[in-house]
Short mmCIF file of C-alpha atoms in Angstrom, two decimals:
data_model
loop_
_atom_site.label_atom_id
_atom_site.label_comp_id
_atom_site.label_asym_id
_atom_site.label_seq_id
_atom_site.Cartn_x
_atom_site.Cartn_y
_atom_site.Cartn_z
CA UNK M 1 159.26 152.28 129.23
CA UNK M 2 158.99 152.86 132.61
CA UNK M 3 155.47 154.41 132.11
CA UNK M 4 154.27 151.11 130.44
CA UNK M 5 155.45 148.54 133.69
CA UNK M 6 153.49 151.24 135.75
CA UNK M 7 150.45 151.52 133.43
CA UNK M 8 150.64 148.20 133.49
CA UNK M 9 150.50 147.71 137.37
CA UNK M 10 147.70 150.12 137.58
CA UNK M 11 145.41 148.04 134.94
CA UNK M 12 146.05 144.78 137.26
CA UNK M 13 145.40 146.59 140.60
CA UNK M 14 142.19 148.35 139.53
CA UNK M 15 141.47 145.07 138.20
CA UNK M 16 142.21 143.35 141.39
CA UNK M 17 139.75 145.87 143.11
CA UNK M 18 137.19 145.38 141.25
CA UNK M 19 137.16 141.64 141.20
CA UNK M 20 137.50 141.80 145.21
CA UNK M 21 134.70 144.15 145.47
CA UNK M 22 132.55 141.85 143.49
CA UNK M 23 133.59 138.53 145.29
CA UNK M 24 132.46 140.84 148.46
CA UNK M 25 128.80 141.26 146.55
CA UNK M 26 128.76 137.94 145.88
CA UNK M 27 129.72 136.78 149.73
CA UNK M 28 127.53 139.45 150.86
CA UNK M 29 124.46 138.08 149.21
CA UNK M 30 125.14 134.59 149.70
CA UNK M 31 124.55 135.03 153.51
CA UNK M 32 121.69 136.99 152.93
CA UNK M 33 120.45 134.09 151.24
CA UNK M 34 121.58 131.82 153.84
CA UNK M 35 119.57 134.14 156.56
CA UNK M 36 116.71 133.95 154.33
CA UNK M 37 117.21 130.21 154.06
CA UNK M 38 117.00 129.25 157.88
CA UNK M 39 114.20 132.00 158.21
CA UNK M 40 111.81 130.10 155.68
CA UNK M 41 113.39 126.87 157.10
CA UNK M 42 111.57 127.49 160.40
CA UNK M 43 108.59 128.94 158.90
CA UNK M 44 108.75 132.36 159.82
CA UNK M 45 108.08 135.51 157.96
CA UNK M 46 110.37 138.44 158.23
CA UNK M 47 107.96 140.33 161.04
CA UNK M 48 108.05 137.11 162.77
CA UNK M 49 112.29 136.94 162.89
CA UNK M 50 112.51 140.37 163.13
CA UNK M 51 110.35 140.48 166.67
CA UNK M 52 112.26 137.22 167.50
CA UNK M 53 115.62 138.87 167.10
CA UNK M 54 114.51 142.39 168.33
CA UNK M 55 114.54 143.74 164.53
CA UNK M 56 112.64 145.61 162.03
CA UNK M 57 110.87 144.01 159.08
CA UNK M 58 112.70 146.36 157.04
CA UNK M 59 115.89 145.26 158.83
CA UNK M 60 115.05 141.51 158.20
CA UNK M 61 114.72 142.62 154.70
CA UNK M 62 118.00 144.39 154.04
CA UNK M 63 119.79 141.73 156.01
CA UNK M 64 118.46 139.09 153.26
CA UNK M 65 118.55 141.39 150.47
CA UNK M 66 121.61 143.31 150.71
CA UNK M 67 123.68 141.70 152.15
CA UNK M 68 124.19 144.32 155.00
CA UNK M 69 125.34 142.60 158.07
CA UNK M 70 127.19 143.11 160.99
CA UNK M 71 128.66 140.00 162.22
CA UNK M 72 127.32 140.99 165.79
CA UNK M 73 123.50 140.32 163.76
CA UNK M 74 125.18 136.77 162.52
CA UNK M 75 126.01 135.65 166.00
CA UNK M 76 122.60 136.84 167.23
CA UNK M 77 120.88 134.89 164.57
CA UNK M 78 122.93 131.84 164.92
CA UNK M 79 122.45 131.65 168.94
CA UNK M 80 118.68 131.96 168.57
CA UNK M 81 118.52 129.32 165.57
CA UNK M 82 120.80 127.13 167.44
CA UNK M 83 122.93 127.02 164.45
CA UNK M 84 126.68 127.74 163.41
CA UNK M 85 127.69 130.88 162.46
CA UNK M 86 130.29 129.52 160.27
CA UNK M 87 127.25 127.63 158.43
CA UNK M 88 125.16 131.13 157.73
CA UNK M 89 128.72 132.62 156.19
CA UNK M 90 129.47 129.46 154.14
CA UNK M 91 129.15 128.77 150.90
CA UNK M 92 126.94 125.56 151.29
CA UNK M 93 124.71 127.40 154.01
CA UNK M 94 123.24 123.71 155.55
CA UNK M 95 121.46 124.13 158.68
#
């Protein structure tokens, strides 16, 4: 019996992990999409932001891609965009 509650547990805390880890994809590609968003919003290509910003192409890539982001990278994108930070994490992403 006792190895049925715990089985049991297990099932709902790997599922639990897995459903965080893909709400954590999803948030993680959302902002890239809101980078990319305010990028193409002020007409710039990715060399362009990336020299603005003191970044790689390829970084300006991943960042929009991926989803890899340091939230150092959001604050420096926000401050030169003269936007919110909390706007390029949101959901609605309106600049």
């Amino acid at each position: 019996m006792i190895l049925f509650i715990l089985m049991g547990i297990s099932r709902k805390l790997i599922r639990s992990k897995e459903e965080y880890n893909m709400q954590k994809t999803i948030d993680s590609l959302r902002i890239g999409q809101n980078i990319k968003r305010l990028r193409l919003a002020n007409h710039m290509t990715q060399i362009e932001m990336g020299e603005l910003l003191g970044y790689s192409e390829r970084q300006i890539r991943r960042l929009e891609t991926d989803g890899t982001y340091d939230i150092s990278v959001v604050n420096l994108i926000a401050t030169t965009f003269n936007v919110s930070a909390l706007n390029i994490l949101s959901n609605d992403g309106v600049f």
